[in-house]
């Protein structure tokens, strides 16, 4: 993006500037979640129905953002003296004014695309075809809304020859605003469908609205296929040069498609010449999309610049038909985003091409987007499904159920009023070797169906109950004064539970800090969009220079690392960088000793661009009353050393020493912050009954075998049977973190609420359990640890602590979260 100053942005958007005018901006953001550290960024605070960008300003300021385009100036913003606030009536309009300004300064050709379907594909394919001879800038992904278009235009720079900009609308009045900022030279109209119809009076009104984008273009490209649409275009844009393509005599460009076994042959007739092309796609939507691209290239006289192979290598785009391996050799095609009738027709077409060999089934919900007469609509749906060769049809929803007789041409049909009743009668064995298309409006939650139909690869899962974690956090909060801050320990992949998900949960729960073990863990959090301050407990020497870029704050525990860090940041930044001082008060692990305090203060004072965010120490035995006198001594020593450091510096430094058990048992020692780890995961040495279990290790029975009394089970024949037994095989072994010393009955799994002891030795990927007294079946769920036998019980059996159990769960065990 072109670089602006805060003053320029205020001038362009005709808004009032509060704060400095010289701050430079290289990028403008609207989404506080998708934010990467570094660079000079401005944030546009948009106020929506459910979500107000102004709420994130404090957080973004902490993360070094210094320019904010706002529509409400809150008293709290006075605390951000370094920031420039651009105060306007409406932040979206301000953003659009800036976008229009950038557009006006662009000398290249701007092509705008709109239409109900295919605009992203046409844009991407045009880019792919034009790139050989042009520098092209295009809208990212499918940025086509009021915000998306503005953000796309901000990318224009005069080093590009041309721009491809997508525009989409859902409401009357929107296109006029987009036209004003895009000011396209050329237009491509990709066609009219049913999407968003409910907001318009009629198809004509919707078309008319879309055409507003093209009111000043020199040339408009469209398909002639629908005569009514073409006629309306010609009438509404009488002065525009229209370049139509299709199979009609009157078309400017004639295009014929001949589907072949592998792909489509395309024949063009233009100005008395015939040309042939070929592409590997063969579905109807792709044919229409390439038609628009060819019309563009011909009309711009660029067709000869494109190498013929480029047409054969067109990337597959936007076809939302993601294919997943399903149970019993089924293919699952999940397209449960929208259910308008055009999208259904495209999906059926793609289904035919993607899975030619398989039998085809469709599970469809009521169609929600359409205002058409219902009987007529569903009759058309029935015809379409029949024509597409669907052999099994499952309709879900009251509207479809009511009209089941329409579908009598299809061999196998079933109807349900809602998704839950379908799931209730669902039987795996009824789906075999077929391609199943799932198509639904969101509210029908077809992901539940998709989950049932998917093949489960390794069915041992660590299930994380996020709600229980919030409960545990609130328990600790209730023990603390309101102003005490909380640092959540997300080291070691959040105690085995998955850093990203846990960090995301916690940032909505008013946590002040996160702590990761090593730099890599911290970088991963940043890449995943976590912006809370992060302390790195064990920053490796050779990773220190990465810390400023990712705004990670190191734990400083020795003179050596302090000097090295000071040297590194001098080279990389001149901003102040936060550090955390670790004091050793008796743990005798990392940290400065009491005797080093004066030397430490002197060295710290000599380093300019660091800021001590906190001083902390770690308690060695806070959970054990036996050592309470020792713990109190640690606290006293910490208080003394940290006070001496605090008085040597003019700013406030946070102090903290308590971990989870320290927080519970020594509330007087919570200082400014506590560091919560194991407690969040539901384990406490003192008040176990106040906490809820968070993680459960769950698997299933893969086979059941009857084994007579004198036989043995498993390696080394260690499982000697005393009676005729039913033995179940469970796909979890020591490679998943199920410790082998639990073999031979030391631990039992829960099956149908009853204990099934482990028989014989645990194998690498499997183990065997005794279910002789339990009426269990294959596929039954097995709980290895969970709410009624949590991981700390298993820890006791193994003479270890729950920390080791939960962090030892293998990587291949899928983490599943629920709330
Ligand atoms: C892991 C850790 C904690 C958290 O301890 P819990 O007992 O899990 O609450 C606190 N401080 C430091 C320095 C740690 O390494």
Short mmCIF file of N, CA and C in Angstrom, two decimals, residues 217-352:
data_model
loop_
_atom_site.label_atom_id
_atom_site.label_comp_id
_atom_site.label_asym_id
_atom_site.label_seq_id
_atom_site.Cartn_x
_atom_site.Cartn_y
_atom_site.Cartn_z
N UNK A 217 -18.66 2.29 -17.27
CA UNK A 217 -17.58 1.53 -17.91
C UNK A 217 -17.57 1.76 -19.42
N UNK A 218 -16.38 1.54 -20.01
CA UNK A 218 -16.29 1.67 -21.47
C UNK A 218 -16.77 0.40 -22.14
N UNK A 219 -16.64 -0.71 -21.42
CA UNK A 219 -16.95 -1.99 -22.04
C UNK A 219 -17.52 -2.94 -20.99
N UNK A 220 -18.60 -3.64 -21.35
CA UNK A 220 -19.16 -4.61 -20.41
C UNK A 220 -19.21 -5.99 -21.07
N UNK A 221 -18.65 -6.98 -20.38
CA UNK A 221 -18.64 -8.35 -20.91
C UNK A 221 -19.73 -9.15 -20.22
N UNK A 222 -20.56 -9.85 -21.01
CA UNK A 222 -21.59 -10.69 -20.40
C UNK A 222 -21.95 -11.84 -21.34
N UNK A 223 -22.67 -12.80 -20.76
CA UNK A 223 -23.10 -13.96 -21.55
C UNK A 223 -24.47 -13.65 -22.13
N UNK A 224 -24.75 -14.17 -23.33
CA UNK A 224 -26.03 -13.84 -23.97
C UNK A 224 -27.13 -14.84 -23.64
N UNK A 225 -26.75 -15.92 -23.01
CA UNK A 225 -27.57 -17.07 -22.70
C UNK A 225 -29.03 -16.75 -22.26
N UNK A 226 -29.21 -15.77 -21.39
CA UNK A 226 -30.56 -15.42 -20.94
C UNK A 226 -31.00 -14.14 -21.67
N UNK A 227 -31.91 -14.30 -22.64
CA UNK A 227 -32.28 -13.17 -23.50
C UNK A 227 -32.90 -12.02 -22.71
N UNK A 228 -33.68 -12.37 -21.68
CA UNK A 228 -34.33 -11.32 -20.89
C UNK A 228 -33.30 -10.46 -20.16
N UNK A 229 -32.30 -11.16 -19.61
CA UNK A 229 -31.24 -10.46 -18.88
C UNK A 229 -30.47 -9.55 -19.85
N UNK A 230 -30.13 -10.09 -21.00
CA UNK A 230 -29.36 -9.32 -21.97
C UNK A 230 -30.12 -8.07 -22.39
N UNK A 231 -31.42 -8.26 -22.60
CA UNK A 231 -32.24 -7.13 -23.04
C UNK A 231 -32.25 -6.04 -21.97
N UNK A 232 -32.41 -6.45 -20.71
CA UNK A 232 -32.42 -5.45 -19.65
C UNK A 232 -31.07 -4.72 -19.56
N UNK A 233 -29.98 -5.46 -19.78
CA UNK A 233 -28.65 -4.82 -19.75
C UNK A 233 -28.56 -3.75 -20.84
N UNK A 234 -29.01 -4.13 -22.05
CA UNK A 234 -28.93 -3.18 -23.17
C UNK A 234 -29.80 -1.94 -22.91
N UNK A 235 -30.94 -2.17 -22.28
CA UNK A 235 -31.83 -1.03 -22.03
C UNK A 235 -31.29 -0.13 -20.93
N UNK A 236 -30.72 -0.73 -19.91
CA UNK A 236 -30.31 0.09 -18.78
C UNK A 236 -28.96 0.78 -19.03
N UNK A 237 -28.17 0.23 -19.94
CA UNK A 237 -26.87 0.84 -20.22
C UNK A 237 -26.79 1.17 -21.71
N UNK A 238 -27.64 2.10 -22.17
CA UNK A 238 -27.74 2.33 -23.62
C UNK A 238 -26.44 2.85 -24.24
N UNK A 239 -25.60 3.53 -23.46
CA UNK A 239 -24.40 4.12 -24.04
C UNK A 239 -23.15 3.27 -23.86
N UNK A 240 -23.33 2.10 -23.25
CA UNK A 240 -22.15 1.27 -22.95
C UNK A 240 -21.92 0.28 -24.08
N UNK A 241 -20.63 0.06 -24.41
CA UNK A 241 -20.32 -0.96 -25.39
C UNK A 241 -20.47 -2.32 -24.72
N UNK A 242 -21.37 -3.13 -25.25
CA UNK A 242 -21.59 -4.44 -24.62
C UNK A 242 -20.97 -5.51 -25.50
N UNK A 243 -20.20 -6.36 -24.85
CA UNK A 243 -19.51 -7.42 -25.58
C UNK A 243 -20.09 -8.73 -25.07
N UNK A 244 -21.01 -9.32 -25.88
CA UNK A 244 -21.67 -10.53 -25.38
C UNK A 244 -21.05 -11.76 -26.02
N UNK A 245 -21.13 -12.87 -25.27
CA UNK A 245 -20.61 -14.12 -25.82
C UNK A 245 -21.64 -15.22 -25.62
N UNK A 246 -21.59 -16.24 -26.48
CA UNK A 246 -22.55 -17.34 -26.38
C UNK A 246 -22.65 -18.05 -27.70
N UNK A 247 -23.80 -18.65 -27.94
CA UNK A 247 -23.96 -19.44 -29.16
C UNK A 247 -24.87 -18.75 -30.17
N UNK A 248 -25.25 -17.49 -29.91
CA UNK A 248 -26.20 -16.80 -30.79
C UNK A 248 -25.50 -16.07 -31.93
N UNK A 249 -26.23 -15.93 -33.03
CA UNK A 249 -25.72 -15.22 -34.20
C UNK A 249 -25.29 -13.80 -33.85
N UNK A 250 -26.07 -13.16 -32.97
CA UNK A 250 -25.82 -11.75 -32.67
C UNK A 250 -24.67 -11.53 -31.69
N UNK A 251 -24.13 -12.58 -31.13
CA UNK A 251 -23.06 -12.40 -30.14
C UNK A 251 -21.78 -11.84 -30.77
N UNK A 252 -21.07 -11.02 -30.00
CA UNK A 252 -19.79 -10.51 -30.48
C UNK A 252 -18.78 -11.64 -30.62
N UNK A 253 -18.88 -12.58 -29.70
CA UNK A 253 -17.95 -13.70 -29.72
C UNK A 253 -18.76 -14.97 -29.57
N UNK A 254 -18.52 -15.92 -30.48
CA UNK A 254 -19.25 -17.19 -30.34
C UNK A 254 -18.35 -18.22 -29.68
N UNK A 255 -18.91 -18.91 -28.69
CA UNK A 255 -18.15 -19.94 -27.98
C UNK A 255 -18.98 -21.21 -27.92
N UNK A 256 -18.37 -22.33 -28.28
CA UNK A 256 -19.04 -23.63 -28.18
C UNK A 256 -18.21 -24.54 -27.29
N UNK A 257 -18.89 -25.24 -26.41
CA UNK A 257 -18.19 -26.17 -25.51
C UNK A 257 -18.49 -27.59 -25.93
N UNK A 258 -17.43 -28.41 -26.04
CA UNK A 258 -17.65 -29.82 -26.30
C UNK A 258 -17.03 -30.66 -25.19
N UNK A 259 -17.86 -31.16 -24.30
CA UNK A 259 -17.32 -31.98 -23.20
C UNK A 259 -16.66 -33.24 -23.76
N UNK A 260 -15.47 -33.55 -23.25
CA UNK A 260 -14.75 -34.76 -23.65
C UNK A 260 -14.62 -35.65 -22.44
N UNK A 261 -13.99 -36.80 -22.62
CA UNK A 261 -13.81 -37.72 -21.48
C UNK A 261 -13.08 -37.02 -20.35
N UNK A 262 -11.96 -36.35 -20.72
CA UNK A 262 -11.19 -35.65 -19.70
C UNK A 262 -11.15 -34.17 -20.06
N UNK A 263 -12.11 -33.40 -19.63
CA UNK A 263 -12.05 -31.97 -19.87
C UNK A 263 -13.04 -31.51 -20.93
N UNK A 264 -12.83 -30.28 -21.38
CA UNK A 264 -13.75 -29.67 -22.33
C UNK A 264 -12.95 -29.07 -23.49
N UNK A 265 -13.41 -29.31 -24.71
CA UNK A 265 -12.86 -28.60 -25.86
C UNK A 265 -13.69 -27.34 -26.07
N UNK A 266 -12.99 -26.24 -26.39
CA UNK A 266 -13.68 -24.96 -26.53
C UNK A 266 -13.37 -24.40 -27.91
N UNK A 267 -14.41 -24.03 -28.62
CA UNK A 267 -14.20 -23.47 -29.94
C UNK A 267 -14.69 -22.02 -29.97
N UNK A 268 -13.81 -21.11 -30.41
CA UNK A 268 -14.18 -19.69 -30.49
C UNK A 268 -14.34 -19.28 -31.94
N UNK A 269 -15.32 -18.45 -32.21
CA UNK A 269 -15.40 -17.83 -33.53
C UNK A 269 -15.47 -16.33 -33.34
N UNK A 270 -14.47 -15.67 -33.92
CA UNK A 270 -14.40 -14.21 -33.74
C UNK A 270 -13.78 -13.59 -34.98
N UNK A 271 -14.41 -12.57 -35.48
CA UNK A 271 -13.92 -11.82 -36.65
C UNK A 271 -13.52 -12.77 -37.79
N UNK A 272 -14.39 -13.73 -38.04
CA UNK A 272 -14.17 -14.63 -39.17
C UNK A 272 -13.14 -15.72 -38.92
N UNK A 273 -12.53 -15.75 -37.72
CA UNK A 273 -11.52 -16.77 -37.44
C UNK A 273 -12.05 -17.77 -36.41
N UNK A 274 -11.51 -18.97 -36.45
CA UNK A 274 -11.88 -19.99 -35.46
C UNK A 274 -10.65 -20.35 -34.64
N UNK A 275 -10.83 -20.47 -33.35
CA UNK A 275 -9.70 -20.86 -32.48
C UNK A 275 -10.15 -22.00 -31.58
N UNK A 276 -9.20 -22.86 -31.20
CA UNK A 276 -9.53 -24.00 -30.33
C UNK A 276 -8.73 -23.94 -29.04
N UNK A 277 -9.40 -24.24 -27.95
CA UNK A 277 -8.72 -24.32 -26.65
C UNK A 277 -9.20 -25.57 -25.94
N UNK A 278 -8.52 -25.88 -24.83
CA UNK A 278 -8.95 -27.06 -24.10
C UNK A 278 -8.66 -26.81 -22.63
N UNK A 279 -9.59 -27.25 -21.79
CA UNK A 279 -9.30 -27.16 -20.35
C UNK A 279 -9.67 -28.48 -19.69
N UNK A 280 -9.11 -28.73 -18.49
CA UNK A 280 -9.34 -30.06 -17.91
C UNK A 280 -10.64 -30.13 -17.11
N UNK A 281 -11.24 -28.96 -16.81
CA UNK A 281 -12.52 -28.99 -16.11
C UNK A 281 -13.63 -29.34 -17.09
N UNK A 282 -14.68 -30.00 -16.62
CA UNK A 282 -15.76 -30.28 -17.54
C UNK A 282 -17.14 -29.94 -17.00
N UNK A 283 -17.21 -29.35 -15.82
CA UNK A 283 -18.52 -29.00 -15.28
C UNK A 283 -19.02 -27.69 -15.90
N UNK A 284 -20.31 -27.48 -15.81
CA UNK A 284 -20.94 -26.35 -16.47
C UNK A 284 -20.47 -25.01 -15.91
N UNK A 285 -20.31 -24.95 -14.58
CA UNK A 285 -19.90 -23.68 -13.98
C UNK A 285 -18.52 -23.26 -14.51
N UNK A 286 -17.61 -24.21 -14.64
CA UNK A 286 -16.27 -23.88 -15.14
C UNK A 286 -16.34 -23.42 -16.59
N UNK A 287 -17.24 -24.01 -17.36
CA UNK A 287 -17.36 -23.60 -18.76
C UNK A 287 -17.81 -22.14 -18.86
N UNK A 288 -18.78 -21.79 -18.04
CA UNK A 288 -19.24 -20.39 -18.08
C UNK A 288 -18.11 -19.46 -17.64
N UNK A 289 -17.40 -19.87 -16.60
CA UNK A 289 -16.32 -19.02 -16.10
C UNK A 289 -15.24 -18.79 -17.17
N UNK A 290 -14.86 -19.85 -17.87
CA UNK A 290 -13.81 -19.66 -18.88
C UNK A 290 -14.35 -18.83 -20.04
N UNK A 291 -15.66 -18.95 -20.32
CA UNK A 291 -16.28 -18.13 -21.35
C UNK A 291 -16.06 -16.64 -21.07
N UNK A 292 -16.27 -16.23 -19.84
CA UNK A 292 -16.04 -14.82 -19.48
C UNK A 292 -14.58 -14.43 -19.67
N UNK A 293 -13.68 -15.34 -19.27
CA UNK A 293 -12.25 -15.03 -19.39
C UNK A 293 -11.87 -14.87 -20.87
N UNK A 294 -12.36 -15.79 -21.71
CA UNK A 294 -12.02 -15.71 -23.13
C UNK A 294 -12.58 -14.43 -23.74
N UNK A 295 -13.80 -14.08 -23.38
CA UNK A 295 -14.40 -12.85 -23.91
C UNK A 295 -13.56 -11.64 -23.52
N UNK A 296 -13.07 -11.66 -22.29
CA UNK A 296 -12.23 -10.56 -21.83
C UNK A 296 -10.95 -10.48 -22.67
N UNK A 297 -10.29 -11.63 -22.83
CA UNK A 297 -9.00 -11.65 -23.54
C UNK A 297 -9.19 -11.22 -25.00
N UNK A 298 -10.27 -11.68 -25.64
CA UNK A 298 -10.52 -11.30 -27.03
C UNK A 298 -10.80 -9.80 -27.12
N UNK A 299 -11.67 -9.33 -26.23
CA UNK A 299 -12.06 -7.91 -26.32
C UNK A 299 -10.87 -7.00 -26.03
N UNK A 300 -9.93 -7.46 -25.25
CA UNK A 300 -8.76 -6.64 -24.92
C UNK A 300 -7.58 -6.94 -25.85
N UNK A 301 -7.85 -7.78 -26.84
CA UNK A 301 -6.80 -8.11 -27.79
C UNK A 301 -5.58 -8.74 -27.12
N UNK A 302 -5.81 -9.56 -26.14
CA UNK A 302 -4.69 -10.16 -25.40
C UNK A 302 -4.64 -11.67 -25.54
N UNK A 303 -5.52 -12.23 -26.34
CA UNK A 303 -5.62 -13.69 -26.39
C UNK A 303 -4.33 -14.33 -26.86
N UNK A 304 -3.61 -13.64 -27.75
CA UNK A 304 -2.38 -14.24 -28.27
C UNK A 304 -1.20 -14.18 -27.30
N UNK A 305 -1.38 -13.42 -26.23
CA UNK A 305 -0.30 -13.34 -25.23
C UNK A 305 -0.32 -14.51 -24.26
N UNK A 306 -1.41 -15.28 -24.29
CA UNK A 306 -1.54 -16.34 -23.28
C UNK A 306 -1.09 -17.67 -23.88
N UNK A 307 -0.12 -18.34 -23.26
CA UNK A 307 0.30 -19.65 -23.79
C UNK A 307 -0.84 -20.67 -23.69
N UNK A 308 -0.97 -21.53 -24.70
CA UNK A 308 -2.08 -22.47 -24.74
C UNK A 308 -2.13 -23.36 -23.50
N UNK A 309 -0.94 -23.73 -22.96
CA UNK A 309 -0.94 -24.62 -21.78
C UNK A 309 -1.64 -23.97 -20.59
N UNK A 310 -1.62 -22.63 -20.55
CA UNK A 310 -2.22 -21.96 -19.39
C UNK A 310 -3.68 -22.36 -19.22
N UNK A 311 -4.36 -22.62 -20.33
CA UNK A 311 -5.78 -23.01 -20.24
C UNK A 311 -5.93 -24.41 -19.65
N UNK A 312 -4.93 -25.24 -19.93
CA UNK A 312 -5.03 -26.61 -19.42
C UNK A 312 -4.64 -26.70 -17.96
N UNK A 313 -3.99 -25.63 -17.48
CA UNK A 313 -3.53 -25.68 -16.08
C UNK A 313 -4.33 -24.74 -15.20
N UNK A 314 -5.54 -24.43 -15.58
CA UNK A 314 -6.34 -23.54 -14.73
C UNK A 314 -6.55 -24.18 -13.37
N UNK A 315 -6.26 -23.43 -12.31
CA UNK A 315 -6.43 -24.02 -10.97
C UNK A 315 -7.92 -24.24 -10.64
N UNK A 316 -8.19 -25.23 -9.84
CA UNK A 316 -9.58 -25.42 -9.39
C UNK A 316 -9.87 -24.49 -8.25
N UNK A 317 -10.85 -23.64 -8.44
CA UNK A 317 -11.10 -22.60 -7.45
C UNK A 317 -12.53 -22.64 -6.96
N UNK A 318 -12.69 -22.28 -5.74
CA UNK A 318 -13.99 -21.94 -5.18
C UNK A 318 -15.01 -23.06 -5.24
N UNK A 319 -14.71 -24.14 -5.95
CA UNK A 319 -15.69 -25.19 -5.95
C UNK A 319 -15.66 -25.72 -4.54
N UNK A 320 -16.67 -25.39 -3.80
CA UNK A 320 -16.64 -25.65 -2.37
C UNK A 320 -16.77 -27.14 -2.08
N UNK A 321 -16.68 -27.95 -3.11
CA UNK A 321 -16.94 -29.35 -2.90
C UNK A 321 -15.72 -30.09 -2.39
N UNK A 322 -15.55 -30.01 -1.11
CA UNK A 322 -14.44 -30.69 -0.47
C UNK A 322 -14.82 -32.17 -0.33
N UNK A 323 -13.89 -33.03 -0.72
CA UNK A 323 -14.20 -34.46 -0.69
C UNK A 323 -13.53 -35.11 0.51
N UNK A 324 -14.26 -35.90 1.25
CA UNK A 324 -13.70 -36.53 2.44
C UNK A 324 -13.96 -38.03 2.34
N UNK A 325 -12.99 -38.82 2.82
CA UNK A 325 -13.22 -40.27 2.85
C UNK A 325 -14.25 -40.61 3.91
N UNK A 326 -15.22 -41.39 3.54
CA UNK A 326 -16.28 -41.71 4.50
C UNK A 326 -16.24 -43.15 4.94
N UNK A 327 -17.21 -43.51 5.77
CA UNK A 327 -17.32 -44.89 6.24
C UNK A 327 -17.66 -45.80 5.06
N UNK A 328 -17.39 -47.07 5.17
CA UNK A 328 -17.76 -48.10 4.18
C UNK A 328 -17.51 -47.66 2.74
N UNK A 329 -16.33 -47.09 2.50
CA UNK A 329 -15.91 -46.69 1.14
C UNK A 329 -16.83 -45.64 0.51
N UNK A 330 -17.48 -44.86 1.32
CA UNK A 330 -18.27 -43.74 0.79
C UNK A 330 -17.37 -42.53 0.56
N UNK A 331 -17.81 -41.64 -0.32
CA UNK A 331 -17.15 -40.34 -0.48
C UNK A 331 -18.13 -39.30 0.04
N UNK A 332 -17.67 -38.45 0.94
CA UNK A 332 -18.57 -37.44 1.50
C UNK A 332 -18.23 -36.11 0.85
N UNK A 333 -19.21 -35.45 0.30
CA UNK A 333 -18.98 -34.14 -0.28
C UNK A 333 -19.82 -33.15 0.50
N UNK A 334 -19.08 -32.31 1.21
CA UNK A 334 -19.74 -31.48 2.19
C UNK A 334 -19.89 -30.08 1.65
N UNK A 335 -21.09 -29.68 1.36
CA UNK A 335 -21.31 -28.35 0.82
C UNK A 335 -22.42 -27.69 1.63
N UNK A 336 -22.27 -27.78 2.94
CA UNK A 336 -23.38 -27.33 3.77
C UNK A 336 -23.21 -25.88 4.20
N UNK A 337 -23.05 -24.99 3.23
CA UNK A 337 -22.94 -23.57 3.56
C UNK A 337 -24.21 -22.83 3.18
N UNK A 338 -24.70 -23.11 1.98
CA UNK A 338 -25.94 -22.45 1.61
C UNK A 338 -26.74 -23.44 0.80
N UNK A 339 -27.99 -23.12 0.59
CA UNK A 339 -28.80 -24.11 -0.09
C UNK A 339 -29.66 -23.44 -1.14
N UNK A 340 -29.17 -22.37 -1.78
CA UNK A 340 -30.05 -21.81 -2.80
C UNK A 340 -30.02 -22.72 -4.02
N UNK A 341 -30.99 -22.55 -4.88
CA UNK A 341 -31.21 -23.56 -5.89
C UNK A 341 -30.11 -23.57 -6.96
N UNK A 342 -29.52 -22.41 -7.24
CA UNK A 342 -28.40 -22.40 -8.18
C UNK A 342 -27.21 -23.15 -7.64
N UNK A 343 -26.94 -22.90 -6.36
CA UNK A 343 -25.80 -23.57 -5.74
C UNK A 343 -26.04 -25.08 -5.77
N UNK A 344 -27.28 -25.49 -5.60
CA UNK A 344 -27.60 -26.92 -5.65
C UNK A 344 -27.34 -27.47 -7.04
N UNK A 345 -27.74 -26.71 -8.04
CA UNK A 345 -27.55 -27.19 -9.40
C UNK A 345 -26.07 -27.31 -9.74
N UNK A 346 -25.27 -26.34 -9.29
CA UNK A 346 -23.83 -26.41 -9.54
C UNK A 346 -23.23 -27.61 -8.82
N UNK A 347 -23.66 -27.81 -7.57
CA UNK A 347 -23.10 -28.91 -6.78
C UNK A 347 -23.45 -30.26 -7.41
N UNK A 348 -24.68 -30.39 -7.90
CA UNK A 348 -25.07 -31.66 -8.52
C UNK A 348 -24.23 -31.93 -9.76
N UNK A 349 -23.97 -30.86 -10.48
CA UNK A 349 -23.17 -30.98 -11.68
C UNK A 349 -21.74 -31.40 -11.34
N UNK A 350 -21.18 -30.76 -10.32
CA UNK A 350 -19.82 -31.12 -9.91
C UNK A 350 -19.75 -32.54 -9.38
N UNK A 351 -20.81 -32.94 -8.69
CA UNK A 351 -20.87 -34.29 -8.12
C UNK A 351 -20.74 -35.33 -9.24
N UNK A 352 -21.47 -35.06 -10.31
CA UNK A 352 -21.46 -35.99 -11.43
C UNK A 352 -20.04 -36.14 -11.99
#
